[in-house]
């Protein structure tokens, strides 16, 4: 009976990894579509989000069944509760990748971002892709060095996000109202994607340490 329980816990962990890899693919494709105004690729990202939603719902149902039927305690209980919260963060990351793709589709055949900010958003994309890949690695390994890397990458994303809003608010900003809204929304999507990656990192740290001390993740 205990082996069956441990197998169920392992399956939950495997499903988290599977979702995280789909999220990494989603953000990579979404940012490529965003940069190149590839509406077909954007549509693929939008359609693929349903798979992430389905897997998240299935994982949550499995975790709730384990809570109800197995009565886990201590570290096993932490694993189940943390998995429920991590799956929600991963699902939201998938949604944010979809939002980026939807902006691409909305503005096609034009690009969403004006030339003056394209380098900034290219950096956003690179950082978010790194974060997504490291989230998948973290869920497989539970290596807190990877968690710290995610936090550091998120700080770079935050700096870019602040810089975008300064640019839009500057006296020499030439974008019209529609462009300004698109830029602000896109920046927010990239920033929130990274934030949810940090949320997963903090929950894995909680699993490893048994203590909720998010400030330690960001240490050197």
mmCIF file of N, CA and C in Angstrom, residues 8-70:
data_model
loop_
_atom_site.group_PDB
_atom_site.id
_atom_site.type_symbol
_atom_site.label_atom_id
_atom_site.label_comp_id
_atom_site.label_asym_id
_atom_site.label_seq_id
_atom_site.Cartn_x
_atom_site.Cartn_y
_atom_site.Cartn_z
ATOM 1 N N UNK A 8 2.186 7.123 -6.583
ATOM 2 C CA UNK A 8 1.274 8.225 -6.898
ATOM 3 C C UNK A 8 1.956 9.575 -6.711
ATOM 4 N N UNK A 9 2.726 9.718 -5.648
ATOM 5 C CA UNK A 9 3.467 10.957 -5.425
ATOM 6 C C UNK A 9 4.474 11.203 -6.546
ATOM 7 N N UNK A 10 5.162 10.149 -6.946
ATOM 8 C CA UNK A 10 6.142 10.277 -8.030
ATOM 9 C C UNK A 10 5.459 10.681 -9.333
ATOM 10 N N UNK A 11 4.268 10.151 -9.550
ATOM 11 C CA UNK A 11 3.533 10.503 -10.767
ATOM 12 C C UNK A 11 3.148 11.976 -10.775
ATOM 13 N N UNK A 12 2.761 12.500 -9.614
ATOM 14 C CA UNK A 12 2.457 13.928 -9.522
ATOM 15 C C UNK A 12 3.688 14.749 -9.892
ATOM 16 N N UNK A 13 4.842 14.360 -9.362
ATOM 17 C CA UNK A 13 6.069 15.070 -9.709
ATOM 18 C C UNK A 13 6.382 14.996 -11.187
ATOM 19 N N UNK A 14 6.196 13.828 -11.784
ATOM 20 C CA UNK A 14 6.451 13.668 -13.221
ATOM 21 C C UNK A 14 5.507 14.543 -14.052
ATOM 22 N N UNK A 15 4.269 14.648 -13.606
ATOM 23 C CA UNK A 15 3.300 15.458 -14.348
ATOM 24 C C UNK A 15 3.626 16.949 -14.252
ATOM 25 N N UNK A 16 4.157 17.375 -13.113
ATOM 26 C CA UNK A 16 4.612 18.763 -12.998
ATOM 27 C C UNK A 16 5.731 19.039 -14.000
ATOM 28 N N UNK A 17 6.658 18.115 -14.108
ATOM 29 C CA UNK A 17 7.749 18.277 -15.067
ATOM 30 C C UNK A 17 7.200 18.342 -16.493
ATOM 31 N N UNK A 18 6.252 17.472 -16.805
ATOM 32 C CA UNK A 18 5.662 17.472 -18.152
ATOM 33 C C UNK A 18 5.015 18.818 -18.472
ATOM 34 N N UNK A 19 4.248 19.351 -17.517
ATOM 35 C CA UNK A 19 3.609 20.649 -17.740
ATOM 36 C C UNK A 19 4.661 21.734 -17.925
ATOM 37 N N UNK A 20 5.707 21.702 -17.097
ATOM 38 C CA UNK A 20 6.739 22.737 -17.183
ATOM 39 C C UNK A 20 7.435 22.721 -18.539
ATOM 40 N N UNK A 21 7.624 21.544 -19.117
ATOM 41 C CA UNK A 21 8.258 21.464 -20.436
ATOM 42 C C UNK A 21 7.335 22.001 -21.529
ATOM 43 N N UNK A 22 6.043 21.781 -21.376
ATOM 44 C CA UNK A 22 5.091 22.372 -22.325
ATOM 45 C C UNK A 22 5.086 23.890 -22.211
ATOM 46 N N UNK A 23 5.198 24.388 -20.986
ATOM 47 C CA UNK A 23 5.266 25.834 -20.772
ATOM 48 C C UNK A 23 6.525 26.415 -21.425
ATOM 49 N N UNK A 24 7.657 25.713 -21.276
ATOM 50 C CA UNK A 24 8.894 26.183 -21.899
ATOM 51 C C UNK A 24 8.761 26.248 -23.418
ATOM 52 N N UNK A 25 8.113 25.243 -23.997
ATOM 53 C CA UNK A 25 7.869 25.272 -25.442
ATOM 54 C C UNK A 25 6.937 26.416 -25.818
ATOM 55 N N UNK A 26 5.926 26.639 -24.992
ATOM 56 C CA UNK A 26 4.959 27.700 -25.272
ATOM 57 C C UNK A 26 5.616 29.072 -25.296
ATOM 58 N N UNK A 27 6.456 29.363 -24.298
ATOM 59 C CA UNK A 27 7.058 30.701 -24.262
ATOM 60 C C UNK A 27 8.093 30.861 -25.374
ATOM 61 N N UNK A 28 8.784 29.786 -25.716
ATOM 62 C CA UNK A 28 9.746 29.880 -26.819
ATOM 63 C C UNK A 28 9.020 30.168 -28.136
ATOM 64 N N UNK A 29 7.953 29.463 -28.397
ATOM 65 C CA UNK A 29 7.204 29.686 -29.639
ATOM 66 C C UNK A 29 6.481 31.027 -29.626
ATOM 67 N N UNK A 30 5.940 31.397 -28.470
ATOM 68 C CA UNK A 30 5.212 32.675 -28.373
ATOM 69 C C UNK A 30 6.140 33.847 -28.631
ATOM 70 N N UNK A 31 7.339 33.801 -28.060
ATOM 71 C CA UNK A 31 8.258 34.914 -28.248
ATOM 72 C C UNK A 31 8.812 34.956 -29.673
ATOM 73 N N UNK A 32 8.982 33.798 -30.280
ATOM 74 C CA UNK A 32 9.409 33.785 -31.682
ATOM 75 C C UNK A 32 8.327 34.380 -32.578
ATOM 76 N N UNK A 33 7.087 33.991 -32.322
ATOM 77 C CA UNK A 33 5.983 34.547 -33.098
ATOM 78 C C UNK A 33 5.866 36.050 -32.874
ATOM 79 N N UNK A 34 6.057 36.470 -31.636
ATOM 80 C CA UNK A 34 5.963 37.881 -31.252
ATOM 81 C C UNK A 34 7.008 38.712 -31.978
ATOM 82 N N UNK A 35 8.212 38.185 -32.054
ATOM 83 C CA UNK A 35 9.314 38.933 -32.667
ATOM 84 C C UNK A 35 9.193 38.998 -34.180
ATOM 85 N N UNK A 36 8.658 37.944 -34.788
ATOM 86 C CA UNK A 36 8.637 37.860 -36.249
ATOM 87 C C UNK A 36 7.255 38.099 -36.858
ATOM 88 N N UNK A 37 6.253 38.376 -36.019
ATOM 89 C CA UNK A 37 4.873 38.535 -36.488
ATOM 90 C C UNK A 37 4.401 37.300 -37.248
ATOM 91 N N UNK A 38 4.731 36.125 -36.699
ATOM 92 C CA UNK A 38 4.347 34.851 -37.315
ATOM 93 C C UNK A 38 2.988 34.437 -36.743
ATOM 94 N N UNK A 39 1.940 34.747 -37.473
ATOM 95 C CA UNK A 39 0.591 34.518 -36.950
ATOM 96 C C UNK A 39 0.262 33.031 -36.865
ATOM 97 N N UNK A 40 0.825 32.220 -37.751
ATOM 98 C CA UNK A 40 0.561 30.776 -37.693
ATOM 99 C C UNK A 40 1.167 30.162 -36.430
ATOM 100 N N UNK A 41 2.384 30.549 -36.116
ATOM 101 C CA UNK A 41 3.018 30.049 -34.900
ATOM 102 C C UNK A 41 2.280 30.566 -33.659
ATOM 103 N N UNK A 42 1.835 31.813 -33.722
ATOM 104 C CA UNK A 42 1.059 32.362 -32.607
ATOM 105 C C UNK A 42 -0.211 31.547 -32.384
ATOM 106 N N UNK A 43 -0.867 31.180 -33.457
ATOM 107 C CA UNK A 43 -2.085 30.386 -33.344
ATOM 108 C C UNK A 43 -1.790 29.005 -32.753
ATOM 109 N N UNK A 44 -0.640 28.446 -33.117
ATOM 110 C CA UNK A 44 -0.250 27.161 -32.535
ATOM 111 C C UNK A 44 -0.105 27.263 -31.016
ATOM 112 N N UNK A 45 0.497 28.345 -30.543
ATOM 113 C CA UNK A 45 0.669 28.557 -29.099
ATOM 114 C C UNK A 45 -0.687 28.668 -28.422
ATOM 115 N N UNK A 46 -1.584 29.418 -29.029
ATOM 116 C CA UNK A 46 -2.923 29.610 -28.454
ATOM 117 C C UNK A 46 -3.652 28.280 -28.340
ATOM 118 N N UNK A 47 -3.574 27.481 -29.398
ATOM 119 C CA UNK A 47 -4.261 26.183 -29.390
ATOM 120 C C UNK A 47 -3.629 25.219 -28.390
ATOM 121 N N UNK A 48 -2.297 25.255 -28.268
ATOM 122 C CA UNK A 48 -1.597 24.311 -27.400
ATOM 123 C C UNK A 48 -1.848 24.578 -25.921
ATOM 124 N N UNK A 49 -2.306 25.772 -25.591
ATOM 125 C CA UNK A 49 -2.547 26.080 -24.176
ATOM 126 C C UNK A 49 -3.626 25.186 -23.574
ATOM 127 N N UNK A 50 -4.520 24.689 -24.398
ATOM 128 C CA UNK A 50 -5.565 23.795 -23.885
ATOM 129 C C UNK A 50 -4.961 22.530 -23.285
ATOM 130 N N UNK A 51 -3.858 22.057 -23.838
ATOM 131 C CA UNK A 51 -3.190 20.862 -23.301
ATOM 132 C C UNK A 51 -2.630 21.141 -21.904
ATOM 133 N N UNK A 52 -2.041 22.303 -21.723
ATOM 134 C CA UNK A 52 -1.526 22.678 -20.403
ATOM 135 C C UNK A 52 -2.665 22.748 -19.398
ATOM 136 N N UNK A 53 -3.767 23.358 -19.799
ATOM 137 C CA UNK A 53 -4.927 23.463 -18.896
ATOM 138 C C UNK A 53 -5.453 22.079 -18.519
ATOM 139 N N UNK A 54 -5.522 21.200 -19.499
ATOM 140 C CA UNK A 54 -6.030 19.850 -19.241
ATOM 141 C C UNK A 54 -5.141 19.107 -18.253
ATOM 142 N N UNK A 55 -3.828 19.168 -18.474
ATOM 143 C CA UNK A 55 -2.903 18.459 -17.593
ATOM 144 C C UNK A 55 -2.922 19.043 -16.184
ATOM 145 N N UNK A 56 -3.062 20.369 -16.097
ATOM 146 C CA UNK A 56 -3.128 20.971 -14.765
ATOM 147 C C UNK A 56 -4.366 20.505 -14.012
ATOM 148 N N UNK A 57 -5.495 20.469 -14.684
ATOM 149 C CA UNK A 57 -6.728 20.004 -14.039
ATOM 150 C C UNK A 57 -6.605 18.543 -13.606
ATOM 151 N N UNK A 58 -6.006 17.713 -14.465
ATOM 152 C CA UNK A 58 -5.840 16.304 -14.134
ATOM 153 C C UNK A 58 -4.906 16.124 -12.941
ATOM 154 N N UNK A 59 -3.827 16.898 -12.915
ATOM 155 C CA UNK A 59 -2.897 16.813 -11.787
ATOM 156 C C UNK A 59 -3.576 17.234 -10.483
ATOM 157 N N UNK A 60 -4.330 18.317 -10.541
ATOM 158 C CA UNK A 60 -5.002 18.794 -9.329
ATOM 159 C C UNK A 60 -6.008 17.770 -8.815
ATOM 160 N N UNK A 61 -6.735 17.151 -9.730
ATOM 161 C CA UNK A 61 -7.688 16.118 -9.304
ATOM 162 C C UNK A 61 -6.967 14.944 -8.640
ATOM 163 N N UNK A 62 -5.827 14.554 -9.221
ATOM 164 C CA UNK A 62 -5.050 13.459 -8.642
ATOM 165 C C UNK A 62 -4.552 13.836 -7.247
ATOM 166 N N UNK A 63 -4.035 15.062 -7.104
ATOM 167 C CA UNK A 63 -3.515 15.499 -5.813
ATOM 168 C C UNK A 63 -4.615 15.555 -4.758
ATOM 169 N N UNK A 64 -5.790 16.013 -5.142
ATOM 170 C CA UNK A 64 -6.904 16.086 -4.198
ATOM 171 C C UNK A 64 -7.353 14.687 -3.787
ATOM 172 N N UNK A 65 -7.346 13.757 -4.744
ATOM 173 C CA UNK A 65 -7.678 12.367 -4.409
ATOM 174 C C UNK A 65 -6.686 11.795 -3.404
ATOM 175 N N UNK A 66 -5.404 12.093 -3.591
ATOM 176 C CA UNK A 66 -4.396 11.600 -2.651
ATOM 177 C C UNK A 66 -4.630 12.184 -1.268
ATOM 178 N N UNK A 67 -4.935 13.472 -1.205
ATOM 179 C CA UNK A 67 -5.220 14.102 0.088
ATOM 180 C C UNK A 67 -6.408 13.444 0.774
ATOM 181 N N UNK A 68 -7.443 13.159 -0.021
ATOM 182 C CA UNK A 68 -8.674 12.625 0.556
ATOM 183 C C UNK A 68 -8.547 11.158 0.956
ATOM 184 N N UNK A 69 -7.818 10.379 0.162
ATOM 185 C CA UNK A 69 -7.819 8.931 0.363
ATOM 186 C C UNK A 69 -6.602 8.408 1.125
ATOM 187 N N UNK A 70 -5.478 9.128 1.050
ATOM 188 C CA UNK A 70 -4.252 8.610 1.640
ATOM 189 C C UNK A 70 -3.888 9.282 2.960
#
